[in-house]
Short mmCIF file of C-alpha atoms and ligand atoms in Angstrom, two decimals:
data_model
loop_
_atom_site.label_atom_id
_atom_site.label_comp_id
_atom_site.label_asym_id
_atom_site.label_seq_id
_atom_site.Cartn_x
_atom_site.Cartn_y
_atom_site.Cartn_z
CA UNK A 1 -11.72 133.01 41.16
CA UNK A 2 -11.85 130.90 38.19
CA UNK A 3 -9.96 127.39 38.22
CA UNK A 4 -6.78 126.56 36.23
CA UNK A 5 -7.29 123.46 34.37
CA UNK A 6 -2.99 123.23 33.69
CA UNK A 7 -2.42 121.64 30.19
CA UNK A 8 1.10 120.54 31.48
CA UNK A 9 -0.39 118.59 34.48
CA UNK A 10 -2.10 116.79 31.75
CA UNK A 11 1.05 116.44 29.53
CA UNK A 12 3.24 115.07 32.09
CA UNK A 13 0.53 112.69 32.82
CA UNK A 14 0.67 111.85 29.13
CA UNK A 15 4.55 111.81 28.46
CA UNK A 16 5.04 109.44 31.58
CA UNK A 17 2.02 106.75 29.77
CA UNK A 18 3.47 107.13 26.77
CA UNK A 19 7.57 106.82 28.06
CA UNK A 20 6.24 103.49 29.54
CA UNK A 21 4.80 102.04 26.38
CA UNK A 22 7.71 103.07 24.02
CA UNK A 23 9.90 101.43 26.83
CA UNK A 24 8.33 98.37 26.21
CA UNK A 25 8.27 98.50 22.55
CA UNK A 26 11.89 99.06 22.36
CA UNK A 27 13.01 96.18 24.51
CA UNK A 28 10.40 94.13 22.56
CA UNK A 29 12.97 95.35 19.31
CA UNK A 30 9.93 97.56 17.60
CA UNK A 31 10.67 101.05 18.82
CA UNK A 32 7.50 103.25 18.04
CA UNK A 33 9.03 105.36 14.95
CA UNK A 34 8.01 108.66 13.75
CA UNK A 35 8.58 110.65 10.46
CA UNK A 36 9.02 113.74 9.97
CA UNK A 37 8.18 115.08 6.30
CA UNK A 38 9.23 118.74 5.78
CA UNK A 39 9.41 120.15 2.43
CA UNK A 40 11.47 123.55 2.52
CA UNK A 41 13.19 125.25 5.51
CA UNK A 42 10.30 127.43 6.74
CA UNK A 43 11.27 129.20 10.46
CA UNK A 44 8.06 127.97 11.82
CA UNK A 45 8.60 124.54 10.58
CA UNK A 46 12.04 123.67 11.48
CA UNK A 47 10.99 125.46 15.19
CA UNK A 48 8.29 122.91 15.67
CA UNK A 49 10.29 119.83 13.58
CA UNK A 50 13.00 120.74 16.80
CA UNK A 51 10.95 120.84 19.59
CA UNK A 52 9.16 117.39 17.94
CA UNK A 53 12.55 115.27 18.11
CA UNK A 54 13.48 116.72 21.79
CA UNK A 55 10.03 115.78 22.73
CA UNK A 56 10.17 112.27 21.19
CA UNK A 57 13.63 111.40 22.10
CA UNK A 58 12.84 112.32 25.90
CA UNK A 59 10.09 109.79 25.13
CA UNK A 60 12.12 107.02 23.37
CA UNK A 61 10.38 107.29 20.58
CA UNK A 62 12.97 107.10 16.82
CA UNK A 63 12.70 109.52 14.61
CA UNK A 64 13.50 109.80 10.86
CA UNK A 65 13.66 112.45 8.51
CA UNK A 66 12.21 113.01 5.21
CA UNK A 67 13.22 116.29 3.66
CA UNK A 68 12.54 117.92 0.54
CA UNK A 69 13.32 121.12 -1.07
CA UNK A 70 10.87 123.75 -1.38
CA UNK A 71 10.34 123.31 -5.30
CA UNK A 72 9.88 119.31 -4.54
CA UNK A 73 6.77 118.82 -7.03
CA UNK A 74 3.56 116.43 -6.18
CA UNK A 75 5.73 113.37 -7.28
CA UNK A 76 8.72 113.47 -5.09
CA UNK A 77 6.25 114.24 -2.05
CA UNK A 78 4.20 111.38 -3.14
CA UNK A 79 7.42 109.31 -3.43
CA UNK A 80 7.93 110.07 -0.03
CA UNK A 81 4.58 109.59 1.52
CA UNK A 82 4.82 105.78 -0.57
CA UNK A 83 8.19 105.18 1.22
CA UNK A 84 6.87 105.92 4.84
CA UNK A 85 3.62 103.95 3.59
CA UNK A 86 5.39 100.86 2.71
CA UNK A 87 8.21 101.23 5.71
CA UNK A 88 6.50 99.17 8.55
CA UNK A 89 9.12 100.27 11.04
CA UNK A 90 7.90 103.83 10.27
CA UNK A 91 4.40 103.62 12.40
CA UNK A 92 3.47 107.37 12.18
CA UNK A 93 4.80 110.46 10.17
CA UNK A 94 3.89 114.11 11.06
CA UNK A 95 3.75 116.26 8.01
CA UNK A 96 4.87 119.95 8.24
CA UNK A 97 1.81 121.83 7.07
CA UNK A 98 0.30 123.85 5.28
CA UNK A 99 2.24 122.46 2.83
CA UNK A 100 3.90 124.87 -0.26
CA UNK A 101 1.08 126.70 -2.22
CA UNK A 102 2.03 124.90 -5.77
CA UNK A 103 1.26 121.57 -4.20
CA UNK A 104 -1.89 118.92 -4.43
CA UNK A 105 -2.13 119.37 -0.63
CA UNK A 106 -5.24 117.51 -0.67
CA UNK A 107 -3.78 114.44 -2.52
CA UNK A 108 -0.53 115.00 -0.56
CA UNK A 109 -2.32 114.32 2.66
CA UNK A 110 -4.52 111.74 1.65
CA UNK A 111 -2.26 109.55 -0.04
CA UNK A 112 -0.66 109.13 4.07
CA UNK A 113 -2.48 105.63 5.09
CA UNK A 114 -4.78 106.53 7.84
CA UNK A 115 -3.01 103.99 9.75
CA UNK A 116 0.05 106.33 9.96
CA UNK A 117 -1.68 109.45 10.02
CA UNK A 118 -1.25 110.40 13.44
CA UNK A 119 -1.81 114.07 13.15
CA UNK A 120 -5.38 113.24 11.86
CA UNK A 121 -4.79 115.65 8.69
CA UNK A 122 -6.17 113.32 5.55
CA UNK A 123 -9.71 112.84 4.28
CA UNK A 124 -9.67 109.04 5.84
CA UNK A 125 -8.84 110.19 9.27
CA UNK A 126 -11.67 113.22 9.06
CA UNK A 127 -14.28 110.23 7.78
CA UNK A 128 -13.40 108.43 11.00
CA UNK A 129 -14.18 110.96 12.85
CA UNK A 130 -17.53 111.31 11.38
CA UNK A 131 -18.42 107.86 11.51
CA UNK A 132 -16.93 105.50 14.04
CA UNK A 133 -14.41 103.64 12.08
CA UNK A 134 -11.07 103.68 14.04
CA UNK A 135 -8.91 106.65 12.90
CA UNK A 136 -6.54 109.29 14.55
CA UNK A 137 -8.56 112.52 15.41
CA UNK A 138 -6.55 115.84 14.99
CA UNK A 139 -4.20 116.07 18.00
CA UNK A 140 -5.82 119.54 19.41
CA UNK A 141 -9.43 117.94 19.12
CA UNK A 142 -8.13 114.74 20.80
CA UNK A 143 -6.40 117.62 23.21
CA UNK A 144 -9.71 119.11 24.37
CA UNK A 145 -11.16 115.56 25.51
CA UNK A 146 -7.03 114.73 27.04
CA UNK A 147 -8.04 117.97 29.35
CA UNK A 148 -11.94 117.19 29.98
CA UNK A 149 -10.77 113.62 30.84
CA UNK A 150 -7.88 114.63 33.11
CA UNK A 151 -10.29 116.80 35.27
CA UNK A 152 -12.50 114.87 35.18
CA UNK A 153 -15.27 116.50 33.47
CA UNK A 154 -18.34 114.99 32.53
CA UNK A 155 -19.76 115.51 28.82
CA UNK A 156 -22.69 112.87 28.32
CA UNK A 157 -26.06 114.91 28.06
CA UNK A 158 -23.86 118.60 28.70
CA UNK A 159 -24.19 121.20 26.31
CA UNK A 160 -21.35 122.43 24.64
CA UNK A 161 -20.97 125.34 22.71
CA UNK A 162 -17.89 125.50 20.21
CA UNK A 163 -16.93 128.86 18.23
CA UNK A 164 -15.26 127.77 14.92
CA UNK A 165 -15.84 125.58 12.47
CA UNK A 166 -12.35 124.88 11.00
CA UNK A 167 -11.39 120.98 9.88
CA UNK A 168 -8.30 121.36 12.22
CA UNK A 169 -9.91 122.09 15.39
CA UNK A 170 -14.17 123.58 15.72
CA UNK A 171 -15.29 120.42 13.51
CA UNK A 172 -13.68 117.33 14.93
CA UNK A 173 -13.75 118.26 18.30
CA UNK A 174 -17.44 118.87 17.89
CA UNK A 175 -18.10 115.27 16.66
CA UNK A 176 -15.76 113.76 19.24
CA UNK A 177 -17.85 115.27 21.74
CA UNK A 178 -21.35 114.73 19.88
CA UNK A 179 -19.67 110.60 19.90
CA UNK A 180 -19.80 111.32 24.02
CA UNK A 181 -23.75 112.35 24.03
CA UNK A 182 -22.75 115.89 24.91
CA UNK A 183 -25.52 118.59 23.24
CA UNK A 184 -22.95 120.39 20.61
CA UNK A 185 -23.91 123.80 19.08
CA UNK A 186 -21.60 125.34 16.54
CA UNK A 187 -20.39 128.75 16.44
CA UNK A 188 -18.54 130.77 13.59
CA UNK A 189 -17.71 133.68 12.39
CA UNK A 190 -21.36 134.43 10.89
CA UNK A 191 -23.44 133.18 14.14
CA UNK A 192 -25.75 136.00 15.62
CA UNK A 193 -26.29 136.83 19.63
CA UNK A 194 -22.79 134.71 20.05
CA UNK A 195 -22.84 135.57 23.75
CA UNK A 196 -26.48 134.40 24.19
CA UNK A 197 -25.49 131.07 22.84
CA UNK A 198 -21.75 130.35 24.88
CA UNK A 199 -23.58 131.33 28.05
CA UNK A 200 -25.81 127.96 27.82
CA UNK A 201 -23.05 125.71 27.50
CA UNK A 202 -21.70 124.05 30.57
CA UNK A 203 -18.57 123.27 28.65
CA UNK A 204 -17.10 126.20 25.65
CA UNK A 205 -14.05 125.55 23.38
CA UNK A 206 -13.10 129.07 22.07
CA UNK A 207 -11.37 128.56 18.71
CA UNK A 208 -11.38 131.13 16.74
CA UNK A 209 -7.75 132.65 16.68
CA UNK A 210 -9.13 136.19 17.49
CA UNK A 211 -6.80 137.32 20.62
CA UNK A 212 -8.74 138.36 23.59
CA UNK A 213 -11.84 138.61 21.93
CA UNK A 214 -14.29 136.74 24.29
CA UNK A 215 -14.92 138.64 27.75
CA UNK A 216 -17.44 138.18 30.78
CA UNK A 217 -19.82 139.48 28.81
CA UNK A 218 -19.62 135.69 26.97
CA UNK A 219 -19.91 132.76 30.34
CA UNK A 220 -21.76 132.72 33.30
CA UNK A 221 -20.68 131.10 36.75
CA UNK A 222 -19.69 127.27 36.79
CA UNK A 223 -18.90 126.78 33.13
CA UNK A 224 -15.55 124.78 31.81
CA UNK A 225 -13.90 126.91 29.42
CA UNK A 226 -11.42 125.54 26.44
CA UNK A 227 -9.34 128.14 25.23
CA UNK A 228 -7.99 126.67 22.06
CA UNK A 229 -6.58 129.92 20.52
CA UNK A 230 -2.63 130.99 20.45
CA UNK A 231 -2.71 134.54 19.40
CA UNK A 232 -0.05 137.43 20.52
CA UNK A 233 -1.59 140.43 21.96
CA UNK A 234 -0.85 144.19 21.46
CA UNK A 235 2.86 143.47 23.69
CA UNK A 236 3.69 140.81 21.65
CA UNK A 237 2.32 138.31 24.71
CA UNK A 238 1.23 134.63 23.44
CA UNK A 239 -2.28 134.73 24.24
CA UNK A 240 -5.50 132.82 23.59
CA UNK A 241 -9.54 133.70 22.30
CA UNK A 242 -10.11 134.37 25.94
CA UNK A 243 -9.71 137.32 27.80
CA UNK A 244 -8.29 135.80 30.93
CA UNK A 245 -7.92 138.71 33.08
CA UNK A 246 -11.52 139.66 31.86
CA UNK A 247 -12.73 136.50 33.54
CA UNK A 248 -10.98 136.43 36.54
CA UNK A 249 -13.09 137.15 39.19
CA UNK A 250 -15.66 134.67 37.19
CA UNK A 251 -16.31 131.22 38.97
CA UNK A 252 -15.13 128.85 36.17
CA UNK A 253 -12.49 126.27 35.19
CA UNK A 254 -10.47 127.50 32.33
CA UNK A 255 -7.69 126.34 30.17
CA UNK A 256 -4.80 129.06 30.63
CA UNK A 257 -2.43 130.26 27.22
CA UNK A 258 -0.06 129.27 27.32
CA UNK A 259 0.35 126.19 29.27
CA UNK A 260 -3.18 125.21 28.30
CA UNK A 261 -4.52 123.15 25.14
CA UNK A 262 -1.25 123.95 23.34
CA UNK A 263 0.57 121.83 25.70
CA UNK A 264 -1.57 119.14 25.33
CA UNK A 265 -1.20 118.75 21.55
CA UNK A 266 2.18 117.66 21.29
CA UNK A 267 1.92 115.11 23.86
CA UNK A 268 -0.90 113.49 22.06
CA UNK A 269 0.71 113.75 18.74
CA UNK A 270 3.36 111.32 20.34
CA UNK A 271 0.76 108.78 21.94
CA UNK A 272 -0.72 108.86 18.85
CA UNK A 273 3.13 106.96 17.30
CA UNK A 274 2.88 104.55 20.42
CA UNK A 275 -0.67 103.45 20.13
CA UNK A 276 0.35 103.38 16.06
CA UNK A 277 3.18 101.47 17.02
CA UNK A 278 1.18 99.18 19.30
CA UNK A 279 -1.49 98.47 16.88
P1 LIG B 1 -9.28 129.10 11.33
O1 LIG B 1 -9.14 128.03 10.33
O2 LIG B 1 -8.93 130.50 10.95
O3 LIG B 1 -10.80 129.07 11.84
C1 LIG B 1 -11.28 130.05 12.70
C2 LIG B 1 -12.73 129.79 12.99
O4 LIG B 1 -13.19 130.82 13.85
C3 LIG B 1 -13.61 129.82 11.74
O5 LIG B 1 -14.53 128.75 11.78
C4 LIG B 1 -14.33 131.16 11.85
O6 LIG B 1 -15.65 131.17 11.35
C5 LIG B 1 -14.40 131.35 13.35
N1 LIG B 1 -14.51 132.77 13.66
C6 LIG B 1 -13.74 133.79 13.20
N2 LIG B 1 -14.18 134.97 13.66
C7 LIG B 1 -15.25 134.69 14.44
C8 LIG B 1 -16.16 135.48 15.18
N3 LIG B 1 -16.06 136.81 15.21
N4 LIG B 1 -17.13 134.87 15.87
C9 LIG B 1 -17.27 133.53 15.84
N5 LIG B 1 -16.44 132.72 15.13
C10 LIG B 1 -15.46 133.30 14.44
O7 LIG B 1 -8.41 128.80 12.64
P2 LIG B 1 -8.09 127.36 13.31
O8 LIG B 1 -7.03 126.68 12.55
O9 LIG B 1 -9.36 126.66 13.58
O10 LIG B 1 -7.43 127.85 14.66
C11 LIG B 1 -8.19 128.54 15.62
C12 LIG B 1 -7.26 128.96 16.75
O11 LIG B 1 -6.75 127.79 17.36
C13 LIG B 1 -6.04 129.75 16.30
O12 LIG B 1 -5.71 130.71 17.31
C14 LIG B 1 -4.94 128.72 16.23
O13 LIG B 1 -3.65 129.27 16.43
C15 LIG B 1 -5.32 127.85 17.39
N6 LIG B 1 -4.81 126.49 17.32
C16 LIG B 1 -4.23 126.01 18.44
C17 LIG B 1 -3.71 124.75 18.44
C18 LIG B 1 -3.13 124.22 19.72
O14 LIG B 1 -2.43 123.24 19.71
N7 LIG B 1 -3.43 124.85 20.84
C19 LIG B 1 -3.74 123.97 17.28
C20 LIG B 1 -4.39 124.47 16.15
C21 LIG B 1 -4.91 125.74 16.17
P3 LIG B 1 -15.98 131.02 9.77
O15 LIG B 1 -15.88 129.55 9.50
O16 LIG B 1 -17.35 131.55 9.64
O17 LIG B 1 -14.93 131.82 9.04
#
């Protein structure tokens, strides 16, 4: 029977840290502040830009919005991303991405001081990662060590395998981890024998966004298994890279979807504003 490792156990642990430190930061006058910079009124957006301010308020952490219209050019966003630059009550701002197609996402994104950047989305907060300047990682990378940590799991001298290579999840998580003294291979979409390779990992993050793809046939006994993915299956059922029911007569810890890494993420997008805040 494999073993749960519950994303929300490690949320809750999170929210109550983080509820503490804003507490103190708002008697001390300096609540930790967070924008929110959406341009347009995309569904998917304005779902997450909700859930974001219920999440933050039941935190005490202040919120204020920055919203453009969808046709906003590179200017007005880079007005915006100025404003929150030179506000030092603002101490984070999450950016609705990806951002419209006729934009300089790029420049958009790294015009945000690193600083602020708590989402870890601009070229200064990737070069952190790389290096060991101080920096925010992306929140689902920093999400994968949150659940390691929680668990307890070891990484120095482990091997971990990771399948994908994006700059939002496969890459920095892979670094964070290499920073540990854990053995990283990479996997992707190209790699040959895959299975050969995620069976010698004591640790494998799955992110690949391909629903159920990765079976027994991929682990052995004992491993800890990340299952970064959010996919829906064939019913319309949120589900992630692994196939959970595949595995479940396997002897391994494993991140459930949902109520794994997912649930992680936000929570360290909003200790991310504190420690901002703090710093
Ligand atoms: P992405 O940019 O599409 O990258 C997918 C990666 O998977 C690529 O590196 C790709 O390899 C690799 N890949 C694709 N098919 C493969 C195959 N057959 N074998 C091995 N590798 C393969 O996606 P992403 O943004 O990294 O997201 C990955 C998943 O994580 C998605 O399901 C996404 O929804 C989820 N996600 C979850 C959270 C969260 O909070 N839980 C946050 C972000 C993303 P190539 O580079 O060779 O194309």
């Amino acid at each position: 029977m494999p073993i749960v490792l519950s994303g929300k156990q490690v949320a809750a642990a999170i929210n109550e840290d983080v509820a503490k430190r804003a507490s103190v930061l708002a008697d001390a006058g300096k609540p930790a502040t967070l924008a929110l910079l959406r341009i347009g009124e995309r569904s998917d957006d304005l779902s997450y830009e909700r859930s974001a301010i219920k999440r933050a308020e039941a935190l005490g952490i202040a919120i204020r919005k920055f919203e453009l219209p969808a046709d906003a050019d590179d200017d007005a966003v880079l007005g915006a991303v100025k404003e929150i630059n030179e506000d030092a009550s603002i101490h984070g701002c999450l950016m609705f991405c990806p951002l419209p197609k006729h934009l300089n996402a790029q420049a958009i994104m790294d015009a945000l001081l690193p600083e602020k950047d708590i989402d870890g989305i601009g070229s200064g907060s990737f070069a952190a990662i790389f290096s060991d300047r101080k920096g925010f990682a992306p929140c689902t990378a920093a999400a994968c060590l949150a659940v390691l940590d929680y668990f307890g799991v070891e990484t120095e001298g482990k091997r971990v395998v990771v399948v994908g290579r994006s700059l939002v999840i496969g890459k920095p998580v892979s670094m964070m981890l290499l920073r540990r003294n854990a053995t990283v291979t990479i996997c992707h979409s190209r790699s040959k024998n895959l299975s050969d390779i995620t069976k010698e990992g004591d640790i494998v993050v799955c992110a690949t966004g391909r629903a159920k793809a990765y079976g027994k046939e991929y682990f052995r006994e004992g491993q800890v298994i990340l299952d970064v993915g959010v996919n829906f299956d064939e019913q319309g059922n949120m589900c992630g890279d692994v196939d959970f029911d595949d595995v479940s007569d396997m002897d391994v810890s494993i991140t459930p979807v949902p109520g794994g890494i997912g649930s992680v993420t936000t929570a360290i997008l909003m200790q991310h504003v504190v420690e901002a805040a703090e710093a």
